[in-house]
């Protein structure tokens, strides 16, 4: 076989494996102009069929150079000088970019080979003190490339995680099965008693129910997500070492892929539990309850993601998760009122997401600041045997307030975002590779 035939045969053999991407390293080296044209015509047909071709090329002719769509131009030392489209008409995009740079001499004439010109422009003919790599780093082209790269990485990683969840039905099926079982269990345990409040024991029972219902399912979500994320951690270490994608796109992708399941599982639980337990039959109260419940479930799920990325193994992660969650339960306002927490422990109530979510759940059902103007059927306006309303007793006993409902919503969102930011740092700086 001639050199040209051997190169074409090599390309054909590689195509037999049906690769998604073809890397061609100087396919025209050692060929005369006619043979190089034949080989590049074949590679161009492959690219036009929809397959990605990445090709390194050395001193190409104008006819071959204009076949390419995009160019990554490196100078000595491997620094990027240009990365973008060549342009349809005689490499107009490349020439326009180079002409706009200070200290760059324009191409001598339109018939000149753009490949030869660009090498001359950034090489021997470069003006004194012109750093093309620095100009690229500071220019708009790099910013645009970075934005496109980030968007593409985020899109592809999101699709990957959605497929991963779809191919692992046990993980998400468990969410919904547990949601249904827990909703039936807690709802039947408090069957139609949510609006029948006549004694202080009724109030304590209702607040305790809301606490147990939200805490139980959220803790189950946390324990379920730990092994799922830990399994994906090893491939991430390998791909991070290869600079395959950034950490931020990964965290965004996992967030986007988790949200539909969290929201749907929360709606399944609340729709069953809410009406079986006989909570306030009011649309605003229902959606506010669902919102706070879903937010807390989201916080705990993301907390599980963080623990799985920051701790060495599932045993340590489960231990830390149990300890932290127990501490949150003690300072959530149920066992001891927020205002009665000792002064030197008050700071802990501010970093407790369960406190804010439980505040929101209770307010959604019992808020009654002005009994004369409240909607009919509001259980918070019920008068207890002590002569006070259910809401007055709730405020005094548990320390919850209705006027900070917006603050509680913001705090829950803040916890969710803050934990995801911690997740980024843990993925970026923590590694448990054995070698």
Tab-separated table of C-alpha atoms in Angstrom:
chain	number	residue	atom	x	y	z
A	1	UNK	CA	0.000	0.000	0.000
A	2	UNK	CA	1.081	3.554	-0.653
A	3	UNK	CA	1.302	6.003	2.253
A	4	UNK	CA	-1.999	7.560	1.220
A	5	UNK	CA	-3.731	4.165	0.985
A	6	UNK	CA	-2.332	3.120	4.372
A	7	UNK	CA	-3.727	6.279	6.005
A	8	UNK	CA	-7.141	5.777	4.409
A	9	UNK	CA	-7.136	2.147	5.514
A	10	UNK	CA	-6.268	3.175	9.082
A	11	UNK	CA	-9.174	5.614	9.125
A	12	UNK	CA	-11.507	2.932	7.747
A	13	UNK	CA	-10.442	0.429	10.402
A	14	UNK	CA	-11.146	2.968	13.136
A	15	UNK	CA	-14.563	3.742	11.641
A	16	UNK	CA	-15.469	0.055	11.894
A	17	UNK	CA	-15.627	0.529	15.682
A	18	UNK	CA	-18.272	3.271	15.167
A	19	UNK	CA	-16.541	5.823	17.444
A	20	UNK	CA	-18.350	8.967	18.551
A	21	UNK	CA	-15.189	11.055	18.100
A	22	UNK	CA	-12.263	10.547	15.736
A	23	UNK	CA	-8.851	11.954	16.684
A	24	UNK	CA	-6.632	12.269	13.604
A	25	UNK	CA	-2.999	13.153	14.327
A	26	UNK	CA	-1.483	14.882	11.268
A	27	UNK	CA	-3.278	12.749	8.652
A	28	UNK	CA	-1.558	14.631	5.792
A	29	UNK	CA	2.055	14.182	6.926
A	30	UNK	CA	4.221	12.383	4.344
A	31	UNK	CA	1.674	12.894	1.550
A	32	UNK	CA	1.903	14.945	-1.602
A	33	UNK	CA	-0.713	17.640	-2.265
A	34	UNK	CA	-2.999	15.367	-4.301
A	35	UNK	CA	-2.958	12.504	-1.787
A	36	UNK	CA	-3.456	14.894	1.133
A	37	UNK	CA	-6.515	16.312	-0.612
A	38	UNK	CA	-7.976	12.838	-1.107
A	39	UNK	CA	-7.483	11.913	2.561
A	40	UNK	CA	-8.926	15.190	3.821
A	41	UNK	CA	-11.915	14.898	1.487
A	42	UNK	CA	-12.660	11.558	3.133
A	43	UNK	CA	-12.322	12.994	6.637
A	44	UNK	CA	-14.562	15.916	5.680
A	45	UNK	CA	-17.283	13.522	4.476
A	46	UNK	CA	-17.071	11.733	7.830
A	47	UNK	CA	-17.486	15.036	9.683
A	48	UNK	CA	-20.416	16.123	7.500
A	49	UNK	CA	-22.178	12.841	8.318
A	50	UNK	CA	-22.489	14.074	11.927
A	51	UNK	CA	-19.414	12.541	13.526
A	52	UNK	CA	-17.004	14.751	15.458
A	53	UNK	CA	-13.468	14.871	14.035
A	54	UNK	CA	-10.599	16.429	15.968
A	55	UNK	CA	-7.543	16.805	13.767
A	56	UNK	CA	-4.020	18.128	14.325
A	57	UNK	CA	-2.507	19.625	11.200
A	58	UNK	CA	0.939	20.991	10.264
A	59	UNK	CA	1.415	23.647	7.563
A	60	UNK	CA	-1.757	22.801	5.599
A	61	UNK	CA	-2.446	24.179	2.168
A	62	UNK	CA	-5.188	26.752	1.753
A	63	UNK	CA	-7.517	24.180	0.167
A	64	UNK	CA	-7.146	21.835	3.138
A	65	UNK	CA	-7.181	24.533	5.828
A	66	UNK	CA	-10.489	25.998	4.660
A	67	UNK	CA	-12.162	22.599	5.067
A	68	UNK	CA	-12.068	22.906	8.856
A	69	UNK	CA	-14.920	24.446	10.825
A	70	UNK	CA	-13.165	25.486	14.033
A	71	UNK	CA	-9.565	26.124	14.986
A	72	UNK	CA	-7.626	25.757	18.219
A	73	UNK	CA	-4.388	27.629	17.592
A	74	UNK	CA	-1.558	27.099	20.063
A	75	UNK	CA	1.721	28.943	20.225
A	76	UNK	CA	5.026	27.607	21.492
A	77	UNK	CA	4.521	26.353	25.055
A	78	UNK	CA	0.976	25.127	24.425
A	79	UNK	CA	-0.769	28.425	25.203
A	80	UNK	CA	-4.030	29.198	23.400
A	81	UNK	CA	-3.913	32.037	20.878
A	82	UNK	CA	-7.261	31.467	19.146
A	83	UNK	CA	-10.168	29.108	19.664
A	84	UNK	CA	-13.217	29.640	17.537
A	85	UNK	CA	-14.826	29.345	14.110
A	86	UNK	CA	-12.642	29.817	11.047
A	87	UNK	CA	-15.381	31.465	9.020
A	88	UNK	CA	-17.013	30.380	5.773
A	89	UNK	CA	-15.394	32.807	3.355
A	90	UNK	CA	-11.625	32.367	3.337
A	91	UNK	CA	-11.409	32.080	7.157
A	92	UNK	CA	-12.995	35.494	7.737
A	93	UNK	CA	-13.577	34.974	11.486
A	94	UNK	CA	-9.923	34.119	12.124
A	95	UNK	CA	-8.617	36.982	9.988
A	96	UNK	CA	-10.989	39.495	11.599
A	97	UNK	CA	-9.850	38.412	15.058
A	98	UNK	CA	-6.142	38.739	14.206
A	99	UNK	CA	-6.591	42.084	12.443
A	100	UNK	CA	-8.254	43.527	15.538
A	101	UNK	CA	-5.294	42.704	17.781
A	102	UNK	CA	-2.778	45.508	18.361
A	103	UNK	CA	0.599	45.050	16.714
A	104	UNK	CA	-0.633	42.533	14.115
A	105	UNK	CA	0.155	42.992	10.429
A	106	UNK	CA	-2.723	42.227	8.088
A	107	UNK	CA	-2.663	39.401	5.544
A	108	UNK	CA	-0.696	40.484	2.401
A	109	UNK	CA	-3.450	39.652	-0.124
A	110	UNK	CA	-6.699	37.635	-0.289
A	111	UNK	CA	-4.993	34.794	-2.174
A	112	UNK	CA	-2.487	34.242	0.628
A	113	UNK	CA	-2.777	31.033	2.655
A	114	UNK	CA	-4.535	31.939	5.955
A	115	UNK	CA	-2.733	29.075	7.730
A	116	UNK	CA	0.663	30.462	6.732
A	117	UNK	CA	-0.388	33.994	7.633
A	118	UNK	CA	-1.583	33.141	11.122
A	119	UNK	CA	1.660	31.325	11.954
A	120	UNK	CA	3.685	34.240	10.677
A	121	UNK	CA	1.537	36.745	12.546
A	122	UNK	CA	1.990	35.128	15.961
A	123	UNK	CA	5.566	34.032	15.305
A	124	UNK	CA	8.439	35.903	13.727
A	125	UNK	CA	6.282	38.817	12.534
A	126	UNK	CA	4.672	39.495	15.912
A	127	UNK	CA	5.092	43.063	17.068
A	128	UNK	CA	7.390	43.834	19.997
A	129	UNK	CA	5.802	43.074	23.339
A	130	UNK	CA	2.688	41.472	21.836
A	131	UNK	CA	1.537	38.506	23.933
A	132	UNK	CA	-1.146	36.769	21.881
A	133	UNK	CA	-1.879	34.239	24.587
A	134	UNK	CA	-2.521	37.031	27.122
A	135	UNK	CA	-4.659	38.915	24.602
A	136	UNK	CA	-6.766	35.776	24.184
A	137	UNK	CA	-7.090	35.270	27.950
A	138	UNK	CA	-8.246	38.866	28.408
A	139	UNK	CA	-10.478	38.971	25.343
A	140	UNK	CA	-14.181	38.440	24.750
A	141	UNK	CA	-13.589	35.266	22.746
A	142	UNK	CA	-12.310	33.350	25.769
A	143	UNK	CA	-15.216	34.586	27.878
A	144	UNK	CA	-17.651	33.407	25.219
A	145	UNK	CA	-15.880	30.048	24.962
A	146	UNK	CA	-15.981	29.651	28.741
A	147	UNK	CA	-19.717	30.389	28.795
A	148	UNK	CA	-20.373	27.912	25.986
A	149	UNK	CA	-18.200	25.269	27.640
A	150	UNK	CA	-19.946	25.714	30.994
A	151	UNK	CA	-23.378	25.524	29.376
A	152	UNK	CA	-22.441	22.408	27.388
A	153	UNK	CA	-20.910	20.665	30.405
A	154	UNK	CA	-23.990	21.471	32.495
A	155	UNK	CA	-26.349	20.223	29.781
A	156	UNK	CA	-24.498	16.955	29.215
A	157	UNK	CA	-24.012	16.241	32.925
A	158	UNK	CA	-27.678	16.933	33.604
A	159	UNK	CA	-28.686	14.466	30.891
A	160	UNK	CA	-26.225	11.959	32.320
A	161	UNK	CA	-27.643	12.223	35.849
A	162	UNK	CA	-31.224	12.007	34.632
A	163	UNK	CA	-30.292	8.833	32.747
A	164	UNK	CA	-28.464	7.522	35.799
A	165	UNK	CA	-31.560	8.021	37.961
A	166	UNK	CA	-33.791	6.516	35.284
A	167	UNK	CA	-31.556	3.442	35.118
A	168	UNK	CA	-31.543	3.128	38.910
A	169	UNK	CA	-35.276	2.903	39.653
A	170	UNK	CA	-34.713	1.504	43.135
A	171	UNK	CA	-33.432	4.860	44.402
A	172	UNK	CA	-36.408	6.931	43.281
A	173	UNK	CA	-38.980	4.186	43.735
A	174	UNK	CA	-37.935	4.029	47.380
A	175	UNK	CA	-38.738	7.737	47.757
A	176	UNK	CA	-42.290	7.332	46.554
A	177	UNK	CA	-42.976	4.061	48.363
A	178	UNK	CA	-41.726	5.518	51.645
A	179	UNK	CA	-43.716	8.714	51.004
A	180	UNK	CA	-46.961	6.764	50.593
A	181	UNK	CA	-46.351	4.486	53.602
A	182	UNK	CA	-45.296	7.371	55.856
A	183	UNK	CA	-48.271	9.498	54.740
A	184	UNK	CA	-50.717	6.704	55.548
A	185	UNK	CA	-49.036	5.910	58.864
A	186	UNK	CA	-48.856	9.450	60.223
A	187	UNK	CA	-52.188	10.452	58.700
A	188	UNK	CA	-54.082	7.522	60.198
A	189	UNK	CA	-52.337	8.008	63.555
A	190	UNK	CA	-53.886	11.500	63.707
A	191	UNK	CA	-57.034	10.675	61.755
A	192	UNK	CA	-59.118	13.845	61.103
A	193	UNK	CA	-57.853	15.556	64.236
A	194	UNK	CA	-55.895	18.391	62.605
A	195	UNK	CA	-58.753	20.903	62.850
A	196	UNK	CA	-60.287	19.610	66.069
A	197	UNK	CA	-58.266	21.547	68.641
A	198	UNK	CA	-59.841	22.069	72.052
A	199	UNK	CA	-57.063	21.347	74.562
A	200	UNK	CA	-53.380	22.146	74.916
A	201	UNK	CA	-52.678	18.443	74.432
A	202	UNK	CA	-54.292	18.708	70.989
A	203	UNK	CA	-51.901	21.526	70.078
A	204	UNK	CA	-48.886	19.625	71.359
A	205	UNK	CA	-49.996	16.551	69.465
A	206	UNK	CA	-50.447	18.492	66.225
A	207	UNK	CA	-47.053	20.215	66.443
A	208	UNK	CA	-45.431	16.894	67.337
A	209	UNK	CA	-47.126	15.269	64.343
A	210	UNK	CA	-45.855	17.946	61.977
A	211	UNK	CA	-42.374	17.539	63.435
A	212	UNK	CA	-42.340	13.747	63.137
A	213	UNK	CA	-43.869	13.678	59.666
A	214	UNK	CA	-41.350	16.128	58.207
A	215	UNK	CA	-38.311	14.806	60.091
A	216	UNK	CA	-38.946	11.125	59.414
A	217	UNK	CA	-39.252	11.286	55.639
A	218	UNK	CA	-36.407	13.803	55.309
A	219	UNK	CA	-34.084	11.595	57.341
A	220	UNK	CA	-35.036	8.649	55.142
A	221	UNK	CA	-34.194	10.727	52.055
A	222	UNK	CA	-30.817	11.584	53.535
A	223	UNK	CA	-29.962	7.954	54.228
A	224	UNK	CA	-31.135	6.880	50.777
A	225	UNK	CA	-29.087	9.433	48.875
A	226	UNK	CA	-25.784	8.660	50.637
A	227	UNK	CA	-24.972	5.326	48.912
A	228	UNK	CA	-26.220	6.620	45.559
A	229	UNK	CA	-23.830	9.585	45.564
A	230	UNK	CA	-20.949	7.550	47.000
A	231	UNK	CA	-21.178	5.152	44.048
A	232	UNK	CA	-20.824	8.068	41.630
A	233	UNK	CA	-17.887	9.577	43.523
A	234	UNK	CA	-15.216	7.221	42.150
A	235	UNK	CA	-15.981	8.002	38.470
A	236	UNK	CA	-15.974	11.695	39.360
A	237	UNK	CA	-12.458	11.459	40.798
A	238	UNK	CA	-11.244	9.891	37.567
A	239	UNK	CA	-12.979	12.472	35.392
A	240	UNK	CA	-11.846	15.376	37.588
A	241	UNK	CA	-8.228	14.212	37.265
A	242	UNK	CA	-8.618	14.324	33.492
A	243	UNK	CA	-10.136	17.860	33.654
A	244	UNK	CA	-13.139	16.417	31.869
A	245	UNK	CA	-15.575	18.953	33.304
A	246	UNK	CA	-15.858	21.515	36.072
A	247	UNK	CA	-17.209	20.990	39.563
A	248	UNK	CA	-19.894	23.682	39.312
A	249	UNK	CA	-21.615	22.046	36.297
A	250	UNK	CA	-21.634	18.748	38.189
A	251	UNK	CA	-23.323	20.263	41.248
A	252	UNK	CA	-25.845	22.116	39.078
A	253	UNK	CA	-26.603	18.894	37.194
A	254	UNK	CA	-27.170	16.878	40.373
A	255	UNK	CA	-29.367	19.656	41.730
A	256	UNK	CA	-31.531	19.852	38.611
A	257	UNK	CA	-31.885	16.069	38.403
A	258	UNK	CA	-32.883	15.779	42.078
A	259	UNK	CA	-35.481	18.551	42.142
A	260	UNK	CA	-38.285	16.893	40.105
A	261	UNK	CA	-38.185	13.788	42.296
A	262	UNK	CA	-38.051	15.795	45.533
A	263	UNK	CA	-41.004	17.966	44.479
A	264	UNK	CA	-43.052	15.021	43.216
A	265	UNK	CA	-42.375	12.869	46.300
A	266	UNK	CA	-43.298	15.812	48.529
A	267	UNK	CA	-46.558	16.308	46.665
A	268	UNK	CA	-47.414	12.604	46.967
A	269	UNK	CA	-46.780	12.642	50.721
A	270	UNK	CA	-48.588	15.906	51.459
A	271	UNK	CA	-51.603	15.094	49.267
A	272	UNK	CA	-52.227	11.884	51.218
A	273	UNK	CA	-51.175	12.923	54.702
A	274	UNK	CA	-52.756	16.391	54.709
A	275	UNK	CA	-56.346	15.324	54.179
A	276	UNK	CA	-56.250	12.079	56.154
A	277	UNK	CA	-54.948	13.983	59.187
A	278	UNK	CA	-57.696	16.561	58.710
A	279	UNK	CA	-55.417	19.614	58.461
A	280	UNK	CA	-56.839	23.006	57.550
A	281	UNK	CA	-58.825	22.694	54.300
A	282	UNK	CA	-57.521	25.922	52.814
A	283	UNK	CA	-55.648	26.227	49.509
A	284	UNK	CA	-53.103	28.774	50.783
A	285	UNK	CA	-52.418	26.681	53.885
A	286	UNK	CA	-52.010	23.534	51.770
A	287	UNK	CA	-49.494	25.019	49.344
A	288	UNK	CA	-47.591	26.767	52.121
A	289	UNK	CA	-47.385	23.448	53.977
A	290	UNK	CA	-46.241	21.651	50.829
A	291	UNK	CA	-43.677	24.362	50.105
A	292	UNK	CA	-42.030	24.192	53.526
A	293	UNK	CA	-42.139	20.416	53.582
A	294	UNK	CA	-40.523	20.179	50.127
A	295	UNK	CA	-37.895	22.785	51.013
A	296	UNK	CA	-36.807	20.899	54.103
A	297	UNK	CA	-36.718	17.611	52.215
A	298	UNK	CA	-34.572	19.326	49.591
A	299	UNK	CA	-32.201	20.700	52.248
A	300	UNK	CA	-31.698	17.291	53.839
A	301	UNK	CA	-31.241	15.569	50.471
A	302	UNK	CA	-28.562	18.108	49.521
A	303	UNK	CA	-27.021	17.671	52.956
A	304	UNK	CA	-26.725	13.976	52.155
A	305	UNK	CA	-24.985	14.888	48.871
A	306	UNK	CA	-22.514	17.030	50.806
A	307	UNK	CA	-21.743	14.349	53.391
A	308	UNK	CA	-21.200	11.771	50.644
A	309	UNK	CA	-18.706	14.048	48.898
A	310	UNK	CA	-16.895	15.310	52.016
A	311	UNK	CA	-16.532	12.165	54.159
A	312	UNK	CA	-14.428	9.064	53.473
A	313	UNK	CA	-17.108	6.340	53.434
A	314	UNK	CA	-20.758	5.563	54.063
A	315	UNK	CA	-20.194	4.472	57.691
A	316	UNK	CA	-18.732	7.837	58.683
A	317	UNK	CA	-21.304	9.703	56.594
A	318	UNK	CA	-24.220	7.887	58.259
A	319	UNK	CA	-22.785	8.525	61.726
A	320	UNK	CA	-22.290	12.252	61.119
A	321	UNK	CA	-25.722	12.497	59.501
A	322	UNK	CA	-27.411	10.919	62.531
A	323	UNK	CA	-25.571	13.116	65.039
A	324	UNK	CA	-26.228	16.377	63.196
A	325	UNK	CA	-29.876	15.545	62.546
A	326	UNK	CA	-30.403	14.679	66.219
A	327	UNK	CA	-28.963	18.039	67.244
A	328	UNK	CA	-31.299	19.790	64.822
A	329	UNK	CA	-34.264	17.961	66.345
A	330	UNK	CA	-33.392	19.086	69.888
A	331	UNK	CA	-33.246	22.759	68.889
A	332	UNK	CA	-36.204	22.849	66.489
A	333	UNK	CA	-38.649	24.336	69.017
A	334	UNK	CA	-40.642	21.204	69.855
A	335	UNK	CA	-38.770	19.873	72.891
A	336	UNK	CA	-37.792	23.320	74.136
A	337	UNK	CA	-39.200	26.645	72.963
A	338	UNK	CA	-36.891	28.746	70.822
A	339	UNK	CA	-36.974	31.557	73.383
A	340	UNK	CA	-36.071	29.143	76.208
A	341	UNK	CA	-32.899	27.836	74.592
A	342	UNK	CA	-29.949	28.852	76.831
A	343	UNK	CA	-28.209	32.009	75.723
A	344	UNK	CA	-24.926	30.309	74.885
A	345	UNK	CA	-26.810	27.879	72.590
A	346	UNK	CA	-28.950	30.484	70.820
A	347	UNK	CA	-26.532	30.576	67.876
A	348	UNK	CA	-27.382	26.957	67.125
A	349	UNK	CA	-31.057	27.798	66.537
A	350	UNK	CA	-29.998	30.137	63.718
A	351	UNK	CA	-28.133	27.416	61.827
A	352	UNK	CA	-30.896	24.859	62.267
A	353	UNK	CA	-32.945	24.371	59.072
A	354	UNK	CA	-35.479	22.187	60.897
A	355	UNK	CA	-36.353	25.120	63.152
A	356	UNK	CA	-37.324	27.317	60.171
A	357	UNK	CA	-39.202	24.608	58.292
A	358	UNK	CA	-41.153	23.537	61.384
A	359	UNK	CA	-41.957	27.187	62.070
A	360	UNK	CA	-43.406	27.423	58.562
A	361	UNK	CA	-45.389	24.187	58.865
A	362	UNK	CA	-46.927	25.249	62.172
A	363	UNK	CA	-47.724	28.762	60.955
A	364	UNK	CA	-49.433	27.361	57.847
A	365	UNK	CA	-51.917	25.549	60.103
A	366	UNK	CA	-52.295	27.660	63.227
A	367	UNK	CA	-51.562	31.305	62.414
A	368	UNK	CA	-54.409	33.450	63.726
A	369	UNK	CA	-53.230	36.970	64.566
A	370	UNK	CA	-56.706	38.496	64.315
A	371	UNK	CA	-59.468	35.922	65.006
A	372	UNK	CA	-62.236	38.287	63.867
A	373	UNK	CA	-60.802	38.577	60.348
A	374	UNK	CA	-59.595	35.007	59.825
A	375	UNK	CA	-61.156	32.653	57.297
A	376	UNK	CA	-63.761	30.280	58.638
A	377	UNK	CA	-62.416	26.987	59.825
A	378	UNK	CA	-58.937	28.207	60.745
A	379	UNK	CA	-57.905	25.797	63.534
A	380	UNK	CA	-55.540	28.408	64.972
A	381	UNK	CA	-58.527	30.539	65.969
A	382	UNK	CA	-60.085	27.755	68.055
A	383	UNK	CA	-60.562	28.721	71.689
A	384	UNK	CA	-58.974	26.258	74.086
A	385	UNK	CA	-60.194	25.208	77.503
A	386	UNK	CA	-57.735	27.701	78.968
A	387	UNK	CA	-59.560	30.611	77.300
A	388	UNK	CA	-56.802	31.452	74.839
A	389	UNK	CA	-56.741	30.666	71.140
A	390	UNK	CA	-54.738	27.790	69.758
A	391	UNK	CA	-52.349	30.243	68.069
A	392	UNK	CA	-51.762	32.234	71.260
A	393	UNK	CA	-50.825	29.071	73.101
A	394	UNK	CA	-48.587	27.943	70.208
A	395	UNK	CA	-46.654	31.217	70.205
A	396	UNK	CA	-46.160	31.128	73.951
A	397	UNK	CA	-45.301	27.433	74.204
A	398	UNK	CA	-43.117	26.896	71.132
A	399	UNK	CA	-41.886	30.384	70.294
A	400	UNK	CA	-43.035	30.405	66.676
A	401	UNK	CA	-44.191	33.605	64.969
A	402	UNK	CA	-46.284	34.331	61.882
A	403	UNK	CA	-44.658	37.630	60.927
A	404	UNK	CA	-41.340	35.978	60.062
A	405	UNK	CA	-42.777	33.487	57.574
A	406	UNK	CA	-40.962	35.261	54.738
A	407	UNK	CA	-37.716	35.107	56.686
A	408	UNK	CA	-38.212	31.376	57.251
A	409	UNK	CA	-38.771	30.812	53.522
A	410	UNK	CA	-35.628	32.787	52.725
A	411	UNK	CA	-33.668	30.893	55.361
A	412	UNK	CA	-34.699	27.532	53.888
A	413	UNK	CA	-33.676	28.633	50.402
A	414	UNK	CA	-30.437	29.972	51.858
A	415	UNK	CA	-29.654	26.649	53.528
A	416	UNK	CA	-30.282	24.777	50.265
A	417	UNK	CA	-28.019	27.124	48.275
A	418	UNK	CA	-25.366	27.238	51.004
A	419	UNK	CA	-25.140	23.462	51.215
A	420	UNK	CA	-24.727	23.228	47.443
A	421	UNK	CA	-21.884	25.756	47.629
A	422	UNK	CA	-20.247	23.626	50.326
A	423	UNK	CA	-20.724	20.694	47.969
A	424	UNK	CA	-18.751	22.525	45.286
A	425	UNK	CA	-15.841	23.122	47.681
A	426	UNK	CA	-15.870	19.526	48.885
A	427	UNK	CA	-15.785	18.160	45.337
A	428	UNK	CA	-13.049	20.609	44.415
A	429	UNK	CA	-10.676	20.216	47.365
A	430	UNK	CA	-11.424	16.841	48.991
A	431	UNK	CA	-10.291	13.538	47.540
A	432	UNK	CA	-10.130	10.021	48.968
A	433	UNK	CA	-8.262	8.379	46.119
A	434	UNK	CA	-6.155	5.449	47.224
A	435	UNK	CA	-3.401	6.202	44.712
